[in-house]
Amino acid sequence: MPLDTSAYSLALLRVDGRRWNELRRIHAQIRTQAAADGSSYLEMGHTKVMCVVNGPSEPGPRRGGVGGTSAAGSGGGGGQSKDAEVAVSVVVAGFSSVDRKRRGKNDKRILELQSTISSALGASLHTHLFPHSTISISLHVLSLDGSLLAALINAATLACVDAGIPMTDYVAACTAGSTSTYAANDESADPLLDLNHQEEQELPGLTVATLGDSDRVAVLVCESRVQVGRLEGMLAVGVDGCKQVRGIIDRVVRDKGRRMLQEGTVEKGVGLEDMDLD
Amino acid sequence: MPITILAPKPTRQAHSHNGHNDDDAMSDSGSDSSGAGGDDDLDEMVSAAAAAGLKSQRDSKYEIVTPGEVITDDPQWMRGHGTYVNPATSAIISSVAGTVSRTNKLLSVRPLRARYTPEVGDLVVGRIVEVQAKRWRVDVGATQLASLPLSAINLPGGILRKRTETDELQIRTFFAEGDLLIAEVQQLFQDGGAVLHTRSLKYGKLRNGVFVAVSGMGGGGGVVRSRRQVWTMDAANGGGQIDVVLGVNGFVWISKHVETPEGLVEKAATTGITNLEESVSATMYSSQNDRIEVDTMREIARLRGVVIALVENGLRVDEDMLIRGYHEAVEMAMVSADGLDDLYLGGEKGEQLAAVLTGI
């Protein structure tokens, strides 16, 4: 069913009842899997993503490399480079969206998602501290309702924080769109924040990720046709949304850390105030 | 390992909770600055430092820094691990989530959890993953594989014998892929890689036991560096003696106690040194388990259960905790329906155990 955009101008409410600048509910958790170095679970509305980070670790000799070369297909990298390699794998579960679609491992869209996430996080993570090693990030999409790339980036960032991998700052991502379609060529189109699946199908949209609280854009992906006049507004709204997202995921980390301190599993820190006294 | 995803909290409650926290921080910062605004010189200095150095007021007891947070922009501090410097502002910024620690003028951030970082002198348990011409590559849970040169092990037939080409050719007879060993970190490379050695009769190949990996340094419990990391304890219920090795890297080895080489050393004082060499070399690189009685196996499994229960409940794993936990577990098994064979210490039983241990 096509999205009816004409109703928006009447009440200024979107199909799911949000205003133009409202995010969907974001719920996140870290340390969901004890066996991994870092793990996270993130929901942005109905988009649900799980992330597991292993490493940085040095890959041993390839299994089965002695017997035959068949197994040594992908991911041989890492090897002797001076920086750690960020290997990302994305799996979209068959049951994640309404129509049950089988996506192969070599789906071009998934490959692009992987390389986008890898380069975005690779730029923020301090990979130079871990020569010859690999940071492997595996992401599982459990439910799909728009803003997939943004949710994946946020989940991966959280899991990397959980794994204790040094990074410059959080990479927080969010989508932005426009209230009317490209074809409508509506001059008074408003920008929209955080598109869901229905809006993503019909309206022009972009995904933007920024580095922490700054305005530095780490990822900008726009796959739809959009009038250049609208782009600036969309980008501004998107960057603003990223800051909100950063605040939310930062609070998740802080809450977890505070709880660990209260339980006494980590030693308490020192305040800088004490230091001037001696 | 099970995946734990909690049911989402009601949003209202979460909001009020967060709001409350924020209010707390606000009121704290207010009281702090008013307190520091006293006439005292010292107070003024502190308040100046706080104003200049701290981006935000932090609850002094439970303060956490997160990546990207400015710790201080006062140039008097030096940056340590877990931090980086923004070249434009020369502010020291945290790069991990954790707690701030300082050594004189050096500021560093201890992450809540991270992989093991080797330090010289650490006692580690590792697993061989690769055999090369003159060395082994050992997985010790660090970011890189550690290396164990052939020249850094005790060669059979003489404790300090020089290595020869014959040894190189039969390198797999000492350690092969998958073998577990206990070693000490001898040296560190610039890039963080470690070199191990086993040149002591205390170190070497491990057998007759069970391996447990707990999360390494920082957070979530785990093994801490302590005075004693290897000990022999008496097991209850006729289990004989059990050796426990807590590797600093979070790898734990629990095994049946066998007559150790040290024991032989004492004997050798009377019987002569050649005898010692023979008896040591015979067993040092054997991969064959000795006969282990069922009672001993059961108690080893119980100890393993205690280690896992400690980790799951976020408690430190050290000698004192483990011994107390073990005795508690034996008591718990006594009163349970299955008797001594009740080894399960997960879930509620683990929480019960942890409660008893933290209660004392």
PDB file of C-alpha atoms in Angstrom, chain B residues 94-228:
ATOM      1  CA  SER B  94      39.065   9.258  27.136  1.00  0.00           C
ATOM      2  CA  SER B  95      39.073   6.603  24.432  1.00  0.00           C
ATOM      3  CA  VAL B  96      37.404   3.799  26.398  1.00  0.00           C
ATOM      4  CA  ALA B  97      34.556   3.496  28.877  1.00  0.00           C
ATOM      5  CA  GLY B  98      35.969   3.039  32.338  1.00  0.00           C
ATOM      6  CA  THR B  99      37.288   4.647  35.460  1.00  0.00           C
ATOM      7  CA  VAL B 100      40.038   7.231  35.686  1.00  0.00           C
ATOM      8  CA  SER B 101      43.204   6.267  37.486  1.00  0.00           C
ATOM      9  CA  ARG B 102      46.326   8.298  37.990  1.00  0.00           C
ATOM     10  CA  THR B 103      49.957   7.749  38.825  1.00  0.00           C
ATOM     11  CA  ASN B 104      51.466  11.062  39.861  1.00  0.00           C
ATOM     12  CA  LYS B 105      50.857  13.203  36.769  1.00  0.00           C
ATOM     13  CA  LEU B 106      49.874  10.354  34.480  1.00  0.00           C
ATOM     14  CA  LEU B 107      46.197  10.003  33.733  1.00  0.00           C
ATOM     15  CA  SER B 108      44.879   6.754  32.377  1.00  0.00           C
ATOM     16  CA  VAL B 109      41.492   5.128  32.018  1.00  0.00           C
ATOM     17  CA  ARG B 110      40.966   1.548  33.125  1.00  0.00           C
ATOM     18  CA  PRO B 111      38.386   0.056  30.779  1.00  0.00           C
ATOM     19  CA  LEU B 112      35.369  -1.708  32.260  1.00  0.00           C
ATOM     20  CA  ARG B 113      36.423  -4.713  30.276  1.00  0.00           C
ATOM     21  CA  ALA B 114      39.170  -5.360  27.776  1.00  0.00           C
ATOM     22  CA  ARG B 115      41.363  -8.121  26.521  1.00  0.00           C
ATOM     23  CA  TYR B 116      44.382  -9.153  28.542  1.00  0.00           C
ATOM     24  CA  THR B 117      47.463  -6.976  28.129  1.00  0.00           C
ATOM     25  CA  PRO B 118      50.626  -8.909  28.957  1.00  0.00           C
ATOM     26  CA  GLU B 119      53.166  -7.566  31.420  1.00  0.00           C
ATOM     27  CA  VAL B 120      56.608  -8.932  32.179  1.00  0.00           C
ATOM     28  CA  GLY B 121      56.483 -11.520  34.966  1.00  0.00           C
ATOM     29  CA  ASP B 122      52.834 -12.469  34.514  1.00  0.00           C
ATOM     30  CA  LEU B 123      51.969 -16.098  35.030  1.00  0.00           C
ATOM     31  CA  VAL B 124      49.813 -17.183  32.129  1.00  0.00           C
ATOM     32  CA  VAL B 125      48.088 -20.301  30.902  1.00  0.00           C
ATOM     33  CA  GLY B 126      48.089 -20.609  27.140  1.00  0.00           C
ATOM     34  CA  ARG B 127      47.278 -22.879  24.269  1.00  0.00           C
ATOM     35  CA  ILE B 128      49.595 -23.639  21.375  1.00  0.00           C
ATOM     36  CA  VAL B 129      48.001 -22.619  18.083  1.00  0.00           C
ATOM     37  CA  GLU B 130      50.914 -22.859  15.705  1.00  0.00           C
ATOM     38  CA  VAL B 131      54.247 -24.613  15.518  1.00  0.00           C
ATOM     39  CA  GLN B 132      57.008 -22.841  13.624  1.00  0.00           C
ATOM     40  CA  ALA B 133      60.615 -23.728  12.902  1.00  0.00           C
ATOM     41  CA  LYS B 134      62.150 -22.477  16.127  1.00  0.00           C
ATOM     42  CA  ARG B 135      59.217 -21.315  18.163  1.00  0.00           C
ATOM     43  CA  TRP B 136      55.589 -21.865  19.082  1.00  0.00           C
ATOM     44  CA  ARG B 137      52.781 -19.365  18.825  1.00  0.00           C
ATOM     45  CA  VAL B 138      50.631 -19.382  21.941  1.00  0.00           C
ATOM     46  CA  ASP B 139      47.130 -18.038  22.436  1.00  0.00           C
ATOM     47  CA  VAL B 140      47.096 -16.322  25.819  1.00  0.00           C
ATOM     48  CA  GLY B 141      43.913 -14.327  25.275  1.00  0.00           C
ATOM     49  CA  ALA B 142      45.786 -11.141  24.370  1.00  0.00           C
ATOM     50  CA  THR B 143      45.363  -9.071  21.242  1.00  0.00           C
ATOM     51  CA  GLN B 144      48.271 -10.861  19.658  1.00  0.00           C
ATOM     52  CA  LEU B 145      49.613 -14.366  19.844  1.00  0.00           C
ATOM     53  CA  ALA B 146      52.532 -14.754  22.235  1.00  0.00           C
ATOM     54  CA  SER B 147      55.619 -16.572  21.096  1.00  0.00           C
ATOM     55  CA  LEU B 148      57.514 -19.250  22.930  1.00  0.00           C
ATOM     56  CA  PRO B 149      60.993 -19.784  21.502  1.00  0.00           C
ATOM     57  CA  LEU B 150      62.488 -23.249  21.557  1.00  0.00           C
ATOM     58  CA  SER B 151      65.383 -21.812  23.554  1.00  0.00           C
ATOM     59  CA  ALA B 152      63.042 -20.736  26.338  1.00  0.00           C
ATOM     60  CA  ILE B 153      61.780 -24.129  27.381  1.00  0.00           C
ATOM     61  CA  ASN B 154      63.245 -26.779  29.601  1.00  0.00           C
ATOM     62  CA  LEU B 155      64.677 -29.393  27.324  1.00  0.00           C
ATOM     63  CA  PRO B 156      64.596 -32.939  28.587  1.00  0.00           C
ATOM     64  CA  GLY B 157      67.801 -34.525  29.771  1.00  0.00           C
ATOM     65  CA  GLY B 158      69.364 -31.686  31.685  1.00  0.00           C
ATOM     66  CA  ILE B 159      67.749 -28.569  32.939  1.00  0.00           C
ATOM     67  CA  LEU B 160      69.942 -26.016  31.237  1.00  0.00           C
ATOM     68  CA  ARG B 161      71.012 -27.932  28.177  1.00  0.00           C
ATOM     69  CA  LYS B 162      71.714 -25.912  25.043  1.00  0.00           C
ATOM     70  CA  ARG B 163      69.298 -26.501  22.214  1.00  0.00           C
ATOM     71  CA  THR B 164      70.503 -28.415  19.196  1.00  0.00           C
ATOM     72  CA  GLU B 165      69.331 -29.007  15.658  1.00  0.00           C
ATOM     73  CA  THR B 166      67.859 -32.316  16.703  1.00  0.00           C
ATOM     74  CA  ASP B 167      65.566 -30.462  19.049  1.00  0.00           C
ATOM     75  CA  GLU B 168      64.437 -28.202  16.222  1.00  0.00           C
ATOM     76  CA  LEU B 169      63.575 -31.179  14.084  1.00  0.00           C
ATOM     77  CA  GLN B 170      61.478 -32.806  16.765  1.00  0.00           C
ATOM     78  CA  ILE B 171      59.867 -29.600  18.007  1.00  0.00           C
ATOM     79  CA  ARG B 172      56.415 -31.189  17.952  1.00  0.00           C
ATOM     80  CA  THR B 173      57.424 -33.751  20.532  1.00  0.00           C
ATOM     81  CA  PHE B 174      57.633 -30.968  23.125  1.00  0.00           C
ATOM     82  CA  PHE B 175      54.505 -29.022  22.329  1.00  0.00           C
ATOM     83  CA  ALA B 176      52.063 -29.643  19.500  1.00  0.00           C
ATOM     84  CA  GLU B 177      49.018 -27.674  18.409  1.00  0.00           C
ATOM     85  CA  GLY B 178      46.300 -27.606  21.038  1.00  0.00           C
ATOM     86  CA  ASP B 179      48.545 -28.342  24.001  1.00  0.00           C
ATOM     87  CA  LEU B 180      48.019 -26.284  27.112  1.00  0.00           C
ATOM     88  CA  LEU B 181      50.931 -24.903  29.041  1.00  0.00           C
ATOM     89  CA  ILE B 182      51.742 -22.678  31.941  1.00  0.00           C
ATOM     90  CA  ALA B 183      54.415 -20.067  31.337  1.00  0.00           C
ATOM     91  CA  GLU B 184      55.717 -16.715  32.403  1.00  0.00           C
ATOM     92  CA  VAL B 185      55.940 -13.556  30.288  1.00  0.00           C
ATOM     93  CA  GLN B 186      59.621 -12.943  29.787  1.00  0.00           C
ATOM     94  CA  GLN B 187      59.721  -9.959  27.504  1.00  0.00           C
ATOM     95  CA  LEU B 188      57.447  -7.591  25.644  1.00  0.00           C
ATOM     96  CA  PHE B 189      57.796  -6.218  22.143  1.00  0.00           C
ATOM     97  CA  GLN B 190      57.115  -2.599  21.306  1.00  0.00           C
ATOM     98  CA  ASP B 191      53.836  -3.487  19.607  1.00  0.00           C
ATOM     99  CA  GLY B 192      52.517  -5.350  22.646  1.00  0.00           C
ATOM    100  CA  GLY B 193      53.444  -8.897  21.642  1.00  0.00           C
ATOM    101  CA  ALA B 194      54.782 -11.113  24.413  1.00  0.00           C
ATOM    102  CA  VAL B 195      57.581 -13.651  24.620  1.00  0.00           C
ATOM    103  CA  LEU B 196      57.049 -16.474  27.076  1.00  0.00           C
ATOM    104  CA  HIS B 197      59.397 -18.838  28.852  1.00  0.00           C
ATOM    105  CA  THR B 198      58.927 -22.074  30.747  1.00  0.00           C
ATOM    106  CA  ARG B 199      62.455 -22.341  32.099  1.00  0.00           C
ATOM    107  CA  SER B 200      61.448 -23.463  35.512  1.00  0.00           C
ATOM    108  CA  LEU B 201      60.189 -26.749  36.790  1.00  0.00           C
ATOM    109  CA  LYS B 202      57.048 -24.941  37.919  1.00  0.00           C
ATOM    110  CA  TYR B 203      56.111 -24.289  34.299  1.00  0.00           C
ATOM    111  CA  GLY B 204      55.477 -26.561  31.373  1.00  0.00           C
ATOM    112  CA  LYS B 205      52.834 -28.704  29.804  1.00  0.00           C
ATOM    113  CA  LEU B 206      49.503 -29.157  31.551  1.00  0.00           C
ATOM    114  CA  ARG B 207      47.601 -32.434  31.860  1.00  0.00           C
ATOM    115  CA  ASN B 208      45.310 -34.340  34.253  1.00  0.00           C
ATOM    116  CA  GLY B 209      42.823 -31.526  34.519  1.00  0.00           C
ATOM    117  CA  VAL B 210      40.283 -29.170  33.093  1.00  0.00           C
ATOM    118  CA  PHE B 211      40.602 -25.746  31.482  1.00  0.00           C
ATOM    119  CA  VAL B 212      38.294 -22.805  32.197  1.00  0.00           C
ATOM    120  CA  ALA B 213      38.501 -19.458  30.448  1.00  0.00           C
ATOM    121  CA  VAL B 214      37.090 -16.501  32.345  1.00  0.00           C
ATOM    122  CA  SER B 215      37.044 -12.970  31.038  1.00  0.00           C
ATOM    123  CA  GLY B 216      40.423 -11.376  31.374  1.00  0.00           C
ATOM    124  CA  MET B 217      41.456  -8.124  32.931  1.00  0.00           C
ATOM    125  CA  GLY B 218      39.121  -5.425  33.992  1.00  0.00           C
ATOM    126  CA  GLY B 219      35.491  -5.692  34.845  1.00  0.00           C
ATOM    127  CA  GLY B 220      33.056  -8.485  35.199  1.00  0.00           C
ATOM    128  CA  GLY B 221      35.119 -10.223  37.818  1.00  0.00           C
ATOM    129  CA  GLY B 222      37.956 -12.321  36.567  1.00  0.00           C
ATOM    130  CA  VAL B 223      41.442 -13.144  37.669  1.00  0.00           C
ATOM    131  CA  VAL B 224      43.510 -10.459  39.324  1.00  0.00           C
ATOM    132  CA  ARG B 225      47.241 -10.332  39.823  1.00  0.00           C
ATOM    133  CA  SER B 226      47.895 -11.587  43.317  1.00  0.00           C
ATOM    134  CA  ARG B 227      50.617 -12.962  45.507  1.00  0.00           C
ATOM    135  CA  ARG B 228      49.807 -16.597  44.929  1.00  0.00           C
TER     136      ARG B 228
END
